[in-house]
């Protein structure tokens, strides 16, 4: 049975382009595989805490003695997030571009996933991803147009970061469904959404 992890990170609710796209992607995946199970994770509504001075030693350095209540709770949440991610066959991620990168809530989720011994490990030959064999589909929302504009391509630290970090985890099957230019007027937004819908059809068919 296929497990789909549906992750949203936009705080805009019904006004969010990426939420609209992730919903369409998941709907299409389930239509193609009615037996699939969907696990939803909204990191905007329930954002993981950022790695501050209290949490970093526990969540990244392996400190386990004398933990505070908050440290124990956040360690438990980290394990839940990791288990969800590792158990998924397909991960659908809504990732709007904020200031040329991703929302801090999405970055906080990824920070929880980046755990040595779980999603990657260091070897004599360098880092090795441990989370391969799954498919990631990213719904990318952008106010401007970056993918076809050489003058702006260097500002894209959103898709480049996501492709890099999932690749670091050992995932090679990473696809992007883009809606670009959504802040450039109603006509541009409608065109972007129509183009994204066509890409979703092609990805699911593949």
mmCIF file of N, CA, C and O in Angstrom, residues 52-116:
data_model
loop_
_atom_site.group_PDB
_atom_site.id
_atom_site.type_symbol
_atom_site.label_atom_id
_atom_site.label_comp_id
_atom_site.label_asym_id
_atom_site.label_seq_id
_atom_site.Cartn_x
_atom_site.Cartn_y
_atom_site.Cartn_z
ATOM 1 N N UNK A 52 17.032 26.258 18.718
ATOM 2 C CA UNK A 52 17.637 27.278 19.574
ATOM 3 C C UNK A 52 18.673 26.630 20.505
ATOM 4 O O UNK A 52 18.984 25.439 20.393
ATOM 5 N N UNK A 53 19.193 27.404 21.430
ATOM 6 C CA UNK A 53 20.263 26.920 22.309
ATOM 7 C C UNK A 53 19.809 25.776 23.202
ATOM 8 O O UNK A 53 20.617 24.935 23.603
ATOM 9 N N UNK A 54 18.500 25.713 23.514
ATOM 10 C CA UNK A 54 17.991 24.635 24.358
ATOM 11 C C UNK A 54 17.792 23.345 23.572
ATOM 12 O O UNK A 54 18.028 22.248 24.096
ATOM 13 N N UNK A 55 17.381 23.471 22.318
ATOM 14 C CA UNK A 55 17.027 22.279 21.542
ATOM 15 C C UNK A 55 18.183 21.702 20.733
ATOM 16 O O UNK A 55 18.233 20.495 20.503
ATOM 17 N N UNK A 56 19.101 22.548 20.290
ATOM 18 C CA UNK A 56 20.174 22.076 19.424
ATOM 19 C C UNK A 56 20.991 20.934 20.035
ATOM 20 O O UNK A 56 21.256 19.935 19.358
ATOM 21 N N UNK A 57 21.400 21.004 21.299
ATOM 22 C CA UNK A 57 22.188 19.896 21.862
ATOM 23 C C UNK A 57 21.444 18.566 21.860
ATOM 24 O O UNK A 57 22.050 17.506 21.684
ATOM 25 N N UNK A 58 20.123 18.623 22.035
ATOM 26 C CA UNK A 58 19.321 17.400 22.117
ATOM 27 C C UNK A 58 19.022 16.854 20.729
ATOM 28 O O UNK A 58 19.169 15.655 20.467
ATOM 29 N N UNK A 59 18.623 17.737 19.819
ATOM 30 C CA UNK A 59 18.148 17.300 18.516
ATOM 31 C C UNK A 59 19.263 17.084 17.499
ATOM 32 O O UNK A 59 19.047 16.411 16.496
ATOM 33 N N UNK A 60 20.438 17.633 17.759
ATOM 34 C CA UNK A 60 21.530 17.492 16.796
ATOM 35 C C UNK A 60 22.794 16.881 17.380
ATOM 36 O O UNK A 60 23.562 16.258 16.656
ATOM 37 N N UNK A 61 23.015 17.036 18.680
ATOM 38 C CA UNK A 61 24.269 16.569 19.272
ATOM 39 C C UNK A 61 24.106 15.323 20.130
ATOM 40 O O UNK A 61 25.075 14.822 20.691
ATOM 41 N N UNK A 62 22.872 14.838 20.259
ATOM 42 C CA UNK A 62 22.645 13.565 20.937
ATOM 43 C C UNK A 62 22.633 13.604 22.454
ATOM 44 O O UNK A 62 22.747 12.561 23.092
ATOM 45 N N UNK A 63 22.476 14.785 23.041
ATOM 46 C CA UNK A 63 22.387 14.874 24.503
ATOM 47 C C UNK A 63 21.064 14.268 24.958
ATOM 48 O O UNK A 63 20.002 14.637 24.456
ATOM 49 N N UNK A 64 21.114 13.331 25.912
ATOM 50 C CA UNK A 64 19.889 12.648 26.351
ATOM 51 C C UNK A 64 19.696 12.679 27.866
ATOM 52 O O UNK A 64 18.646 12.258 28.359
ATOM 53 N N UNK A 65 20.667 13.167 28.612
ATOM 54 C CA UNK A 65 20.571 13.166 30.069
ATOM 55 C C UNK A 65 20.069 14.510 30.588
ATOM 56 O O UNK A 65 20.426 15.575 30.070
ATOM 57 N N UNK A 66 19.237 14.436 31.630
ATOM 58 C CA UNK A 66 18.764 15.633 32.305
ATOM 59 C C UNK A 66 17.948 16.560 31.430
ATOM 60 O O UNK A 66 18.060 17.786 31.547
ATOM 61 N N UNK A 67 17.103 16.006 30.572
ATOM 62 C CA UNK A 67 16.342 16.825 29.644
ATOM 63 C C UNK A 67 15.200 17.548 30.337
ATOM 64 O O UNK A 67 14.558 17.014 31.248
ATOM 65 N N UNK A 68 14.935 18.767 29.885
ATOM 66 C CA UNK A 68 13.774 19.509 30.368
ATOM 67 C C UNK A 68 12.514 18.946 29.712
ATOM 68 O O UNK A 68 12.581 18.177 28.740
ATOM 69 N N UNK A 69 11.367 19.355 30.212
ATOM 70 C CA UNK A 69 10.106 18.885 29.630
ATOM 71 C C UNK A 69 10.006 19.306 28.165
ATOM 72 O O UNK A 69 9.578 18.524 27.305
ATOM 73 N N UNK A 70 10.408 20.532 27.871
ATOM 74 C CA UNK A 70 10.361 21.005 26.480
ATOM 75 C C UNK A 70 11.299 20.188 25.607
ATOM 76 O O UNK A 70 10.932 19.825 24.483
ATOM 77 N N UNK A 71 12.471 19.891 26.086
ATOM 78 C CA UNK A 71 13.411 19.091 25.300
ATOM 79 C C UNK A 71 12.858 17.697 25.027
ATOM 80 O O UNK A 71 12.983 17.190 23.903
ATOM 81 N N UNK A 72 12.228 17.093 26.015
ATOM 82 C CA UNK A 72 11.648 15.762 25.809
ATOM 83 C C UNK A 72 10.521 15.815 24.789
ATOM 84 O O UNK A 72 10.399 14.928 23.931
ATOM 85 N N UNK A 73 9.677 16.845 24.872
ATOM 86 C CA UNK A 73 8.559 16.977 23.943
ATOM 87 C C UNK A 73 9.051 17.190 22.513
ATOM 88 O O UNK A 73 8.519 16.591 21.568
ATOM 89 N N UNK A 74 10.061 18.035 22.365
ATOM 90 C CA UNK A 74 10.561 18.322 21.023
ATOM 91 C C UNK A 74 11.321 17.132 20.437
ATOM 92 O O UNK A 74 11.294 16.901 19.226
ATOM 93 N N UNK A 75 11.989 16.365 21.283
ATOM 94 C CA UNK A 75 12.656 15.149 20.812
ATOM 95 C C UNK A 75 11.623 14.136 20.332
ATOM 96 O O UNK A 75 11.801 13.486 19.297
ATOM 97 N N UNK A 76 10.526 14.027 21.080
ATOM 98 C CA UNK A 76 9.443 13.114 20.674
ATOM 99 C C UNK A 76 8.833 13.562 19.354
ATOM 100 O O UNK A 76 8.554 12.740 18.468
ATOM 101 N N UNK A 77 8.634 14.875 19.182
ATOM 102 C CA UNK A 77 8.089 15.394 17.926
ATOM 103 C C UNK A 77 9.037 15.107 16.771
ATOM 104 O O UNK A 77 8.598 14.716 15.683
ATOM 105 N N UNK A 78 10.322 15.274 16.997
ATOM 106 C CA UNK A 78 11.308 14.995 15.956
ATOM 107 C C UNK A 78 11.198 13.554 15.480
ATOM 108 O O UNK A 78 11.231 13.273 14.279
ATOM 109 N N UNK A 79 11.043 12.638 16.406
ATOM 110 C CA UNK A 79 10.920 11.224 16.033
ATOM 111 C C UNK A 79 9.632 10.961 15.255
ATOM 112 O O UNK A 79 9.623 10.150 14.327
ATOM 113 N N UNK A 80 8.560 11.644 15.623
ATOM 114 C CA UNK A 80 7.300 11.508 14.879
ATOM 115 C C UNK A 80 7.481 12.009 13.449
ATOM 116 O O UNK A 80 7.073 11.344 12.474
ATOM 117 N N UNK A 81 8.096 13.178 13.294
ATOM 118 C CA UNK A 81 8.305 13.748 11.967
ATOM 119 C C UNK A 81 9.208 12.850 11.120
ATOM 120 O O UNK A 81 8.954 12.647 9.926
ATOM 121 N N UNK A 82 10.248 12.322 11.735
ATOM 122 C CA UNK A 82 11.147 11.411 11.023
ATOM 123 C C UNK A 82 10.428 10.136 10.600
ATOM 124 O O UNK A 82 10.574 9.681 9.453
ATOM 125 N N UNK A 83 9.651 9.569 11.503
ATOM 126 C CA UNK A 83 8.938 8.328 11.186
ATOM 127 C C UNK A 83 7.950 8.551 10.045
ATOM 128 O O UNK A 83 7.822 7.699 9.152
ATOM 129 N N UNK A 84 7.238 9.691 10.060
ATOM 130 C CA UNK A 84 6.309 10.012 8.967
ATOM 131 C C UNK A 84 7.034 10.089 7.641
ATOM 132 O O UNK A 84 6.589 9.530 6.630
ATOM 133 N N UNK A 85 8.135 10.785 7.641
ATOM 134 C CA UNK A 85 8.891 10.995 6.410
ATOM 135 C C UNK A 85 9.469 9.692 5.876
ATOM 136 O O UNK A 85 9.345 9.385 4.684
ATOM 137 N N UNK A 86 10.071 8.912 6.754
ATOM 138 C CA UNK A 86 10.719 7.676 6.317
ATOM 139 C C UNK A 86 9.710 6.623 5.877
ATOM 140 O O UNK A 86 10.009 5.795 5.012
ATOM 141 N N UNK A 87 8.508 6.660 6.451
ATOM 142 C CA UNK A 87 7.481 5.670 6.096
ATOM 143 C C UNK A 87 6.792 5.993 4.784
ATOM 144 O O UNK A 87 6.133 5.129 4.193
ATOM 145 N N UNK A 88 6.933 7.219 4.299
ATOM 146 C CA UNK A 88 6.214 7.638 3.093
ATOM 147 C C UNK A 88 6.893 7.116 1.837
ATOM 148 O O UNK A 88 8.114 7.089 1.720
ATOM 149 N N UNK A 89 6.059 6.711 0.887
ATOM 150 C CA UNK A 89 6.540 6.344 -0.439
ATOM 151 C C UNK A 89 6.617 7.566 -1.347
ATOM 152 O O UNK A 89 7.498 7.670 -2.205
ATOM 153 N N UNK A 90 5.670 8.470 -1.147
ATOM 154 C CA UNK A 90 5.621 9.722 -1.908
ATOM 155 C C UNK A 90 5.462 10.866 -0.909
ATOM 156 O O UNK A 90 4.621 10.797 -0.007
ATOM 157 N N UNK A 91 6.267 11.907 -1.073
ATOM 158 C CA UNK A 91 6.177 13.087 -0.218
ATOM 159 C C UNK A 91 5.809 14.270 -1.107
ATOM 160 O O UNK A 91 6.525 14.589 -2.064
ATOM 161 N N UNK A 92 4.683 14.909 -0.808
ATOM 162 C CA UNK A 92 4.220 16.082 -1.550
ATOM 163 C C UNK A 92 4.429 17.296 -0.659
ATOM 164 O O UNK A 92 3.859 17.369 0.436
ATOM 165 N N UNK A 93 5.248 18.229 -1.108
ATOM 166 C CA UNK A 93 5.644 19.368 -0.272
ATOM 167 C C UNK A 93 5.203 20.671 -0.920
ATOM 168 O O UNK A 93 5.560 20.961 -2.070
ATOM 169 N N UNK A 94 4.447 21.460 -0.190
ATOM 170 C CA UNK A 94 4.087 22.797 -0.638
ATOM 171 C C UNK A 94 5.145 23.784 -0.179
ATOM 172 O O UNK A 94 5.370 23.942 1.016
ATOM 173 N N UNK A 95 5.799 24.460 -1.147
ATOM 174 C CA UNK A 95 6.927 25.330 -0.818
ATOM 175 C C UNK A 95 6.821 26.660 -1.558
ATOM 176 O O UNK A 95 7.335 26.803 -2.672
ATOM 177 N N UNK A 96 6.185 27.653 -0.950
ATOM 178 C CA UNK A 96 6.206 28.976 -1.567
ATOM 179 C C UNK A 96 7.594 29.601 -1.441
ATOM 180 O O UNK A 96 8.348 29.255 -0.536
ATOM 181 N N UNK A 97 7.919 30.468 -2.376
ATOM 182 C CA UNK A 97 9.188 31.198 -2.281
ATOM 183 C C UNK A 97 8.991 32.433 -1.415
ATOM 184 O O UNK A 97 8.161 33.288 -1.719
ATOM 185 N N UNK A 98 9.757 32.513 -0.338
ATOM 186 C CA UNK A 98 9.773 33.699 0.518
ATOM 187 C C UNK A 98 11.180 34.273 0.499
ATOM 188 O O UNK A 98 12.134 33.615 0.953
ATOM 189 N N UNK A 99 11.313 35.491 -0.028
ATOM 190 C CA UNK A 99 12.619 36.156 -0.048
ATOM 191 C C UNK A 99 13.693 35.266 -0.656
ATOM 192 O O UNK A 99 14.783 35.111 -0.107
ATOM 193 N N UNK A 100 13.338 34.645 -1.780
ATOM 194 C CA UNK A 100 14.231 33.813 -2.584
ATOM 195 C C UNK A 100 14.534 32.455 -1.957
ATOM 196 O O UNK A 100 15.355 31.708 -2.487
ATOM 197 N N UNK A 101 13.889 32.109 -0.871
ATOM 198 C CA UNK A 101 14.126 30.819 -0.221
ATOM 199 C C UNK A 101 12.786 30.219 0.199
ATOM 200 O O UNK A 101 11.760 30.498 -0.419
ATOM 201 N N UNK A 102 12.792 29.388 1.241
ATOM 202 C CA UNK A 102 11.579 28.707 1.693
ATOM 203 C C UNK A 102 11.103 29.315 3.010
ATOM 204 O O UNK A 102 11.872 29.969 3.714
ATOM 205 N N UNK A 103 9.836 29.121 3.382
ATOM 206 C CA UNK A 103 9.355 29.606 4.676
ATOM 207 C C UNK A 103 10.152 28.999 5.828
ATOM 208 O O UNK A 103 10.609 27.853 5.748
ATOM 209 N N UNK A 104 10.306 29.755 6.893
ATOM 210 C CA UNK A 104 11.067 29.248 8.037
ATOM 211 C C UNK A 104 10.416 28.011 8.636
ATOM 212 O O UNK A 104 11.105 27.154 9.186
ATOM 213 N N UNK A 105 9.091 27.903 8.526
ATOM 214 C CA UNK A 105 8.407 26.719 9.057
ATOM 215 C C UNK A 105 8.828 25.455 8.314
ATOM 216 O O UNK A 105 9.010 24.395 8.911
ATOM 217 N N UNK A 106 8.993 25.592 7.002
ATOM 218 C CA UNK A 106 9.427 24.445 6.200
ATOM 219 C C UNK A 106 10.880 24.114 6.507
ATOM 220 O O UNK A 106 11.253 22.940 6.610
ATOM 221 N N UNK A 107 11.695 25.138 6.674
ATOM 222 C CA UNK A 107 13.099 24.914 7.031
ATOM 223 C C UNK A 107 13.194 24.218 8.385
ATOM 224 O O UNK A 107 14.033 23.315 8.575
ATOM 225 N N UNK A 108 12.334 24.597 9.343
ATOM 226 C CA UNK A 108 12.352 23.955 10.666
ATOM 227 C C UNK A 108 11.985 22.479 10.561
ATOM 228 O O UNK A 108 12.554 21.642 11.270
ATOM 229 N N UNK A 109 11.035 22.160 9.672
ATOM 230 C CA UNK A 109 10.665 20.746 9.451
ATOM 231 C C UNK A 109 11.840 19.976 8.883
ATOM 232 O O UNK A 109 12.162 18.874 9.337
ATOM 233 N N UNK A 110 12.503 20.559 7.886
ATOM 234 C CA UNK A 110 13.656 19.891 7.279
ATOM 235 C C UNK A 110 14.781 19.729 8.292
ATOM 236 O O UNK A 110 15.469 18.696 8.314
ATOM 237 N N UNK A 111 14.976 20.716 9.147
ATOM 238 C CA UNK A 111 16.001 20.604 10.190
ATOM 239 C C UNK A 111 15.754 19.405 11.095
ATOM 240 O O UNK A 111 16.704 18.771 11.572
ATOM 241 N N UNK A 112 14.493 19.079 11.324
ATOM 242 C CA UNK A 112 14.171 17.907 12.151
ATOM 243 C C UNK A 112 14.453 16.607 11.406
ATOM 244 O O UNK A 112 14.794 15.597 12.012
ATOM 245 N N UNK A 113 14.299 16.641 10.075
ATOM 246 C CA UNK A 113 14.527 15.423 9.285
ATOM 247 C C UNK A 113 16.008 15.128 9.109
ATOM 248 O O UNK A 113 16.392 13.963 8.938
ATOM 249 N N UNK A 114 16.820 16.149 9.128
ATOM 250 C CA UNK A 114 18.258 15.979 8.865
ATOM 251 C C UNK A 114 18.945 15.411 10.104
ATOM 252 O O UNK A 114 19.551 16.131 10.892
ATOM 253 N N UNK A 115 18.830 14.094 10.270
ATOM 254 C CA UNK A 115 19.371 13.416 11.451
ATOM 255 C C UNK A 115 20.364 12.339 11.017
ATOM 256 O O UNK A 115 19.995 11.400 10.299
ATOM 257 N N UNK A 116 21.604 12.501 11.456
ATOM 258 C CA UNK A 116 22.619 11.494 11.144
ATOM 259 C C UNK A 116 22.187 10.140 11.694
ATOM 260 O O UNK A 116 21.726 10.044 12.837
#
